[in-house]
Structure formats: C-alpha cells, structure tokens
Amino acid sequence: MSAGSYLTIARDTEAETEVRRSRFLCTLERVETEDAARAVVDRLRRAHHDARHHCSAFVLGPPGGGQVVRSSDDGEPSGTAGAPMLEVLRGHGLADVVAVVTRWFGGTLLGAGGLVRAYGDAVRAAADGAGTLRRGLLRELALEVGHDVAGRVESDLRGRGVVVLDTAYGAAVTLRLGVPPAEEDAVRALVAELSGGAAEAVVVGERWVDLR
C-alpha cells in the first residue's frame, strides 16, 4: 500500500455470533477521533445495558507515529478481548474505525483461548461485511486566474484528471485543486502550460479524502 493511502471500512455494520450460548454482537463504525470512538462505546453500553461486557478496539489515522490505537477488555480476563479485536482490525489494514463487541453471557465459561477466538471471530465477521475503501492524501493547491480564462482553465484541468475541490469568485477566480503529493510537480507544469506561465499554484494545506 502506498505511504499516501490507507484503508477504512466502506460502511458501518453489525455481525452477531454465538459460542456455547454466549452471544457476541460486533458493531463496526467509521470514526475519525478518539472522542467519537468512545461515544460509540458509550452509546452501545446504554443501548445494550443488559449485556455483561462491551469490549472495544479502535485505530485512528494513517499508519505511522501519529496513529492512535486503543483497546479495552471491559472486565474480561486481560488480553482476551480488546487485544484480539485490535489484531483483526490491524490484520485487515483498517484505520478510522471502532469495533465494539457486546457480550451476553450464556452461562458457560469459555476459557482464555475460547474468548480470544470468540472476540476475534466477531470482529472478523463484521469486517468481512463492511467492505473497504481507500483514503488518500491530497495536497491542496490554490490557483488564482482571471475571470476571462477561469472557465477554460478549470475545464482543461478537469479534462486532464485534476481534482478541482472548490471555485471561489472575487476580484479574481481562485481554484482549489486536490493533488496527490507525487503528482504535484506535473500539475504545476500543467498549470504553467494552460496559463502561458502567468499563473502559479500555491500549496495551502493537505487533507485525507475517500478515493472513489
């Protein structure tokens, strides 16, 4: 996978499994902040207040030193719930996602190995149903052109496959372009070509976006 992209889930989903009369309901949701992930856990704890455990794992942000990774066993023996749930998320290469497995105890102890398998299998079933989409890093470039050429320049950029994120009209027309970092030099050259060297694209930021 490119350093400028990563996977997340394509849709929120649920999957339920049963092991020796214990029910395991995995809820998998797209989130982008730790507060949002914890809010999902709190919401499900209230919604399923009759369940004994609400174990969780989440991965936030692109791979690297800034990625946030957390898990909770929520009363299950240490390492038997949150860690295997997290392992499944990371094994699928997923980020910006929270998994919550709600367990209704069925009266039979599963043992440490049984719990590890049950929690991992619940998340795996949900992940298989959620599908994936890729998120990519786009560098935002601002391009200022005159009103007389703005329409042609924008049309030509789109025709060459450049993503135009926004068009703002003022004294001049400002086009905001979304460009993969590896293509920035090529787009700058294209801008110079289309404007006869009169316009220059300026970097104004970066953002992660869903790639369709």
Coordinates of N, CA, C and O in Angstrom, one line a residue, residues 12-137:
D12 N -20.7 1.2 7.9 CA -20.9 0.7 9.2 C -21.7 -0.6 9.2 O -22.6 -0.7 8.3
T13 N -21.4 -1.5 10.1 CA -22.1 -2.8 10.0 C -22.1 -3.4 11.4 O -21.5 -3.0 12.3
E14 N -22.9 -4.5 11.5 CA -23.0 -5.3 12.7 C -23.0 -6.8 12.3 O -23.4 -7.1 11.2
A15 N -22.4 -7.6 13.2 CA -22.4 -9.1 12.9 C -22.6 -9.7 14.3 O -21.9 -9.3 15.3
E16 N -23.4 -10.8 14.4 CA -23.6 -11.5 15.6 C -23.2 -12.9 15.5 O -23.5 -13.6 14.5
T17 N -22.4 -13.4 16.5 CA -22.0 -14.8 16.5 C -22.4 -15.4 17.9 O -22.7 -14.6 18.8
E18 N -22.4 -16.7 18.0 CA -22.8 -17.4 19.2 C -21.8 -18.5 19.5 O -21.5 -19.3 18.6
V19 N -21.3 -18.5 20.8 CA -20.4 -19.6 21.2 C -20.9 -20.1 22.5 O -20.9 -19.4 23.5
R20 N -21.3 -21.4 22.5 CA -21.8 -22.0 23.8 C -22.8 -21.1 24.5 O -22.6 -20.9 25.7
R21 N -23.7 -20.7 23.8 CA -24.9 -19.9 24.3 C -24.5 -18.4 24.7 O -25.4 -17.7 25.0
S22 N -23.2 -18.1 24.6 CA -22.9 -16.7 24.8 C -23.0 -16.0 23.4 O -22.6 -16.5 22.4
R23 N -23.7 -14.8 23.4 CA -23.9 -14.0 22.2 C -22.8 -12.9 22.1 O -22.6 -12.2 23.1
F24 N -22.3 -12.8 20.9 CA -21.3 -11.7 20.7 C -21.8 -10.9 19.5 O -21.8 -11.3 18.4
L25 N -22.1 -9.6 19.8 CA -22.6 -8.7 18.8 C -21.5 -7.7 18.5 O -21.1 -6.9 19.4
C26 N -20.9 -7.7 17.3 CA -19.9 -6.8 16.9 C -20.5 -5.6 16.1 O -21.1 -5.8 15.1
T27 N -20.2 -4.4 16.6 CA -20.6 -3.2 15.9 C -19.3 -2.5 15.4 O -18.4 -2.3 16.2
L28 N -19.3 -2.3 14.1 CA -18.1 -1.7 13.4 C -18.5 -0.4 12.8 O -19.5 -0.3 12.0
E29 N -17.9 0.7 13.3 CA -18.3 2.1 12.7 C -17.1 2.9 12.4 O -16.0 2.8 12.9
R30 N -17.3 3.7 11.4 CA -16.3 4.7 10.9 C -16.2 5.9 11.9 O -17.2 6.5 12.2
V31 N -15.0 6.2 12.4 CA -14.8 7.3 13.2 C -13.5 7.9 12.9 O -12.6 7.3 12.3
E32 N -13.3 9.2 13.3 CA -12.0 9.9 13.0 C -11.4 10.5 14.2 O -10.2 11.0 14.1
T33 N -12.0 10.4 15.3 CA -11.4 11.0 16.6 C -11.7 10.0 17.7 O -12.6 9.2 17.7
E34 N -10.8 10.2 18.8 CA -10.9 9.3 19.9 C -12.2 9.6 20.7 O -12.9 8.7 21.2
D35 N -12.7 10.8 20.7 CA -14.0 11.2 21.4 C -15.1 10.5 20.6 O -16.0 10.0 21.3
A36 N -15.1 10.5 19.3 CA -16.1 9.8 18.5 C -16.1 8.3 18.8 O -17.2 7.7 18.9
A37 N -15.0 7.7 18.9 CA -14.9 6.3 19.2 C -15.5 6.0 20.5 O -16.2 5.0 20.7
R38 N -15.1 6.7 21.5 CA -15.6 6.5 22.9 C -17.1 6.8 23.0 O -17.8 6.1 23.7
A39 N -17.6 7.7 22.2 CA -19.1 8.0 22.1 C -19.8 6.7 21.6 O -20.9 6.5 22.1
V40 N -19.2 6.0 20.6 CA -19.9 4.8 20.1 C -20.0 3.8 21.2 O -21.0 3.1 21.4
V41 N -18.9 3.6 21.9 CA -18.9 2.6 23.1 C -19.9 3.0 24.1 O -20.7 2.1 24.5
D42 N -20.0 4.2 24.5 CA -21.0 4.7 25.5 C -22.4 4.5 25.0 O -23.3 4.1 25.7
R43 N -22.6 4.8 23.7 CA -24.0 4.6 23.1 C -24.4 3.2 23.2 O -25.6 2.9 23.5
L44 N -23.5 2.3 22.8 CA -23.9 0.8 22.8 C -24.0 0.3 24.2 O -24.8 -0.6 24.4
R45 N -23.3 0.8 25.1 CA -23.4 0.4 26.5 C -24.8 0.8 27.0 O -25.4 0.0 27.8
R46 N -25.3 1.9 26.7 CA -26.6 2.3 27.1 C -27.7 1.5 26.3 O -28.7 1.1 26.9
A47 N -27.5 1.3 25.1 CA -28.5 0.6 24.3 C -28.6 -0.9 24.7 O -29.7 -1.5 24.6
H48 N -27.5 -1.5 25.1 CA -27.5 -2.9 25.5 C -27.1 -3.0 26.9 O -26.1 -3.7 27.3
H49 N -27.8 -2.4 27.8 CA -27.5 -2.3 29.2 C -27.6 -3.7 29.9 O -27.1 -3.9 31.0
D50 N -28.3 -4.6 29.3 CA -28.4 -5.9 29.9 C -27.2 -6.9 29.6 O -27.2 -8.0 30.1
A51 N -26.3 -6.4 28.8 CA -25.1 -7.2 28.4 C -24.1 -7.1 29.5 O -24.0 -6.0 30.2
R52 N -23.2 -8.1 29.7 CA -22.2 -8.1 30.7 C -21.0 -7.3 30.3 O -20.3 -6.7 31.1
H53 N -20.6 -7.4 29.0 CA -19.3 -6.8 28.6 C -19.5 -6.0 27.3 O -20.3 -6.4 26.4
H54 N -18.8 -4.9 27.2 CA -18.8 -4.1 25.9 C -17.3 -3.8 25.6 O -16.8 -2.7 26.0
C55 N -16.7 -4.8 25.0 CA -15.2 -4.7 24.8 C -15.0 -3.9 23.5 O -15.9 -3.9 22.6
S56 N -13.9 -3.2 23.4 CA -13.7 -2.3 22.2 C -12.2 -2.3 21.8 O -11.3 -2.6 22.5
A57 N -12.1 -1.8 20.5 CA -10.8 -1.6 19.9 C -11.0 -0.5 18.9 O -12.0 -0.5 18.2
F58 N -10.0 0.4 18.8 CA -10.1 1.3 17.6 C -8.7 1.8 17.2 O -7.7 1.7 17.9
V59 N -8.7 2.1 15.9 CA -7.5 2.6 15.2 C -7.8 3.8 14.5 O -8.8 3.9 13.7
L60 N -7.1 4.9 14.7 CA -7.4 6.2 14.2 C -6.2 6.8 13.4 O -5.1 6.9 14.0
G61 N -6.4 7.3 12.2 CA -5.4 8.0 11.5 C -4.6 7.1 10.6 O -4.6 5.9 10.7
P62 N -3.8 7.7 9.7 CA -3.0 6.9 8.8 C -1.8 6.2 9.5 O -1.5 6.6 10.6
P63 N -1.3 5.1 9.0 CA -0.2 4.4 9.6 C 1.0 5.4 9.9 O 1.2 6.3 9.1
G64 N 1.7 5.1 11.0 CA 2.8 6.0 11.3 C 2.8 6.3 12.8 O 1.9 5.9 13.6
G65 N 3.7 7.2 13.2 CA 3.8 7.5 14.6 C 2.7 8.2 15.2 O 2.5 8.2 16.4
G66 N 1.9 8.9 14.4 CA 0.7 9.6 14.9 C -0.6 8.8 15.0 O -1.6 9.4 15.5
Q67 N -0.5 7.6 14.6 CA -1.7 6.8 14.7 C -2.1 6.5 16.1 O -1.3 6.2 17.0
V68 N -3.4 6.6 16.4 CA -3.9 6.3 17.8 C -4.6 4.9 17.8 O -5.4 4.6 17.0
V69 N -4.1 4.1 18.7 CA -4.6 2.7 18.8 C -4.9 2.4 20.3 O -4.1 2.6 21.2
R70 N -6.1 2.0 20.5 CA -6.6 1.7 21.9 C -7.4 0.4 21.9 O -8.1 0.0 20.9
S71 N -7.5 -0.3 23.1 CA -8.4 -1.4 23.2 C -8.8 -1.6 24.7 O -8.0 -1.1 25.6
S72 N -9.9 -2.2 24.9 CA -10.4 -2.4 26.3 C -11.0 -3.8 26.4 O -11.8 -4.2 25.6
D73 N -10.7 -4.5 27.5 CA -11.3 -5.8 27.8 C -12.6 -5.7 28.5 O -13.3 -6.7 28.6
D74 N -12.9 -4.5 29.1 CA -14.1 -4.3 29.8 C -14.5 -5.4 30.7 O -15.7 -5.9 30.7
G75 N -13.6 -5.8 31.6 CA -14.0 -6.8 32.6 C -13.7 -8.3 32.2 O -13.7 -9.2 33.1
E76 N -13.4 -8.5 31.0 CA -13.0 -9.9 30.6 C -11.5 -10.1 31.0 O -10.8 -9.1 31.3
P77 N -11.0 -11.3 31.2 CA -9.6 -11.5 31.6 C -8.7 -10.8 30.6 O -8.9 -10.7 29.4
S78 N -7.6 -10.2 31.2 CA -6.7 -9.3 30.5 C -6.2 -10.0 29.2 O -5.7 -11.1 29.3
G79 N -6.3 -9.3 28.1 CA -5.8 -9.8 26.9 C -6.6 -10.7 26.1 O -6.3 -11.2 25.0
T80 N -7.9 -11.0 26.6 CA -8.7 -12.0 25.9 C -9.7 -11.4 25.0 O -10.4 -12.1 24.2
A81 N -9.9 -10.0 25.0 CA -11.0 -9.4 24.2 C -10.4 -8.2 23.3 O -10.4 -8.3 22.1
G82 N -10.0 -7.2 24.0 CA -9.6 -6.0 23.2 C -8.4 -6.3 22.3 O -8.4 -5.8 21.2
A83 N -7.4 -7.0 22.8 CA -6.2 -7.3 22.0 C -6.5 -8.1 20.8 O -6.1 -7.7 19.7
P84 N -7.3 -9.2 20.9 CA -7.6 -9.9 19.6 C -8.5 -9.1 18.7 O -8.4 -9.3 17.5
M85 N -9.4 -8.3 19.2 CA -10.2 -7.4 18.4 C -9.3 -6.5 17.6 O -9.4 -6.3 16.4
L86 N -8.3 -5.9 18.3 CA -7.4 -4.9 17.7 C -6.6 -5.7 16.6 O -6.3 -5.1 15.5
E87 N -6.2 -6.9 16.9 CA -5.4 -7.6 16.0 C -6.1 -7.9 14.7 O -5.5 -7.8 13.6
V88 N -7.4 -8.1 14.7 CA -8.2 -8.3 13.5 C -8.2 -7.0 12.7 O -8.1 -7.0 11.5
L89 N -8.5 -5.9 13.4 CA -8.5 -4.6 12.7 C -7.2 -4.3 11.9 O -7.2 -3.9 10.8
R90 N -6.1 -4.5 12.7 CA -4.8 -4.2 12.1 C -4.5 -5.3 11.0 O -3.8 -4.9 10.0
G91 N -4.9 -6.5 11.2 CA -4.7 -7.5 10.2 C -5.4 -7.2 8.9 O -4.9 -7.6 7.8
H92 N -6.5 -6.6 9.0 CA -7.2 -6.1 7.8 C -6.7 -4.8 7.2 O -7.2 -4.3 6.2
G93 N -5.7 -4.2 7.9 CA -5.2 -2.9 7.5 C -6.1 -1.8 7.6 O -6.0 -0.8 6.9
L94 N -7.1 -1.8 8.6 CA -8.1 -0.8 8.7 C -7.7 0.3 9.7 O -7.1 0.0 10.7
A95 N -8.1 1.5 9.4 CA -8.0 2.6 10.3 C -9.2 3.5 10.3 O -10.1 3.2 9.4
D96 N -9.3 4.5 11.1 CA -10.5 5.3 11.3 C -11.7 4.4 11.5 O -12.8 4.6 10.9
V97 N -11.6 3.5 12.5 CA -12.7 2.6 12.7 C -12.7 2.2 14.2 O -11.6 2.1 14.8
V98 N -13.9 2.0 14.8 CA -14.0 1.4 16.1 C -14.8 0.2 16.0 O -15.8 0.1 15.3
A99 N -14.4 -0.8 16.8 CA -15.1 -2.1 16.9 C -15.5 -2.2 18.4 O -14.7 -2.1 19.3
V100 N -16.8 -2.5 18.6 CA -17.3 -2.8 19.9 C -18.0 -4.2 19.9 O -18.9 -4.4 19.0
V101 N -17.6 -5.1 20.7 CA -18.2 -6.4 20.8 C -19.0 -6.4 22.2 O -18.4 -6.4 23.2
T102 N -20.3 -6.5 22.1 CA -21.2 -6.6 23.2 C -21.4 -8.1 23.5 O -21.8 -8.8 22.5
R103 N -21.2 -8.6 24.7 CA -21.3 -10.0 25.0 C -22.4 -10.2 26.1 O -22.4 -9.6 27.1
W104 N -23.3 -11.1 25.7 CA -24.3 -11.6 26.7 C -23.9 -13.0 27.1 O -23.8 -13.9 26.3
F105 N -23.6 -13.1 28.4 CA -23.0 -14.4 28.9 C -24.0 -15.5 28.8 O -25.2 -15.3 29.2
G106 N -23.6 -16.7 28.3 CA -24.5 -17.8 28.2 C -24.5 -18.8 29.3 O -25.2 -19.9 29.1
G107 N -23.7 -18.6 30.3 CA -23.7 -19.5 31.4 C -22.6 -20.5 31.4 O -22.4 -21.2 32.4
T108 N -21.8 -20.5 30.3 CA -20.7 -21.5 30.3 C -19.4 -20.7 30.1 O -19.3 -19.9 29.1
L109 N -18.4 -20.9 30.9 CA -17.1 -20.2 30.8 C -16.4 -20.8 29.5 O -16.3 -22.0 29.3
L110 N -15.8 -19.9 28.8 CA -15.2 -20.2 27.5 C -13.7 -20.4 27.7 O -13.0 -21.0 26.8
G111 N -13.1 -19.9 28.8 CA -11.6 -20.0 28.9 C -10.9 -19.0 28.1 O -11.5 -18.4 27.2
A112 N -9.7 -18.7 28.4 CA -8.9 -17.6 27.8 C -8.9 -17.8 26.2 O -9.1 -16.9 25.5
G113 N -8.5 -19.1 25.8 CA -8.4 -19.3 24.4 C -9.7 -19.2 23.7 O -9.8 -18.6 22.6
G114 N -10.8 -19.6 24.3 CA -12.1 -19.5 23.7 C -12.6 -18.1 23.6 O -13.2 -17.7 22.6
L115 N -12.2 -17.3 24.6 CA -12.6 -15.8 24.5 C -11.8 -15.1 23.4 O -12.4 -14.3 22.6
V116 N -10.5 -15.4 23.3 CA -9.7 -14.8 22.2 C -10.3 -15.1 20.9 O -10.4 -14.2 20.0
R117 N -10.7 -16.4 20.6 CA -11.2 -16.8 19.4 C -12.6 -16.1 19.1 O -12.9 -15.6 18.0
A118 N -13.4 -16.1 20.2 CA -14.8 -15.6 20.0 C -14.8 -14.1 19.7 O -15.5 -13.6 18.8
Y119 N -14.0 -13.3 20.4 CA -13.9 -11.9 20.2 C -13.3 -11.6 18.8 O -13.8 -10.7 18.1
G120 N -12.2 -12.3 18.5 CA -11.6 -12.1 17.2 C -12.6 -12.5 16.0 O -12.7 -11.8 15.0
D121 N -13.3 -13.6 16.2 CA -14.2 -14.0 15.1 C -15.3 -13.1 14.9 O -15.8 -12.9 13.8
A122 N -15.8 -12.5 16.0 CA -16.9 -11.5 15.9 C -16.5 -10.3 15.1 O -17.2 -9.8 14.2
V123 N -15.3 -9.8 15.4 CA -14.8 -8.6 14.6 C -14.6 -9.0 13.2 O -14.9 -8.3 12.2
R124 N -14.0 -10.2 13.0 CA -13.7 -10.7 11.6 C -15.0 -10.7 10.8 O -15.0 -10.3 9.6
A125 N -16.1 -11.2 11.4 CA -17.4 -11.4 10.7 C -17.9 -10.0 10.3 O -18.4 -9.8 9.2
A126 N -17.8 -9.0 11.2 CA -18.2 -7.7 10.9 C -17.4 -7.0 9.8 O -17.9 -6.4 8.9
A127 N -16.0 -7.2 9.9 CA -15.1 -6.6 8.9 C -15.4 -7.1 7.6 O -15.3 -6.4 6.6
D128 N -15.7 -8.4 7.5 CA -15.9 -9.1 6.2 C -17.2 -8.5 5.5 O -17.3 -8.3 4.3
G129 N -18.2 -8.1 6.4 CA -19.4 -7.5 5.9 C -19.3 -6.0 5.6 O -20.2 -5.5 4.9
A130 N -18.3 -5.3 6.1 CA -18.2 -3.9 6.0 C -17.6 -3.4 4.7 O -17.9 -2.3 4.2
G131 N -16.8 -4.3 4.1 CA -16.0 -3.9 2.9 C -15.0 -2.8 3.2 O -14.9 -2.4 4.4
T132 N -14.2 -2.4 2.2 CA -13.2 -1.4 2.4 C -13.2 -0.3 1.4 O -13.7 -0.6 0.3
L133 N -12.7 0.8 1.7 CA -12.4 1.9 0.7 C -11.1 2.5 1.1 O -10.6 2.4 2.3
R134 N -10.4 3.1 0.1 CA -9.1 3.6 0.3 C -9.2 5.1 0.6 O -10.0 5.8 0.0
R135 N -8.4 5.6 1.6 CA -8.3 7.0 1.8 C -6.9 7.5 1.3 O -5.9 6.8 1.4
G136 N -6.9 8.6 0.6 CA -5.7 9.1 0.0 C -5.4 10.5 0.5 O -6.3 11.3 0.8
L137 N -4.1 10.8 0.6 CA -3.6 12.1 1.0 C -3.6 13.0 -0.3 O -3.0 12.7 -1.3

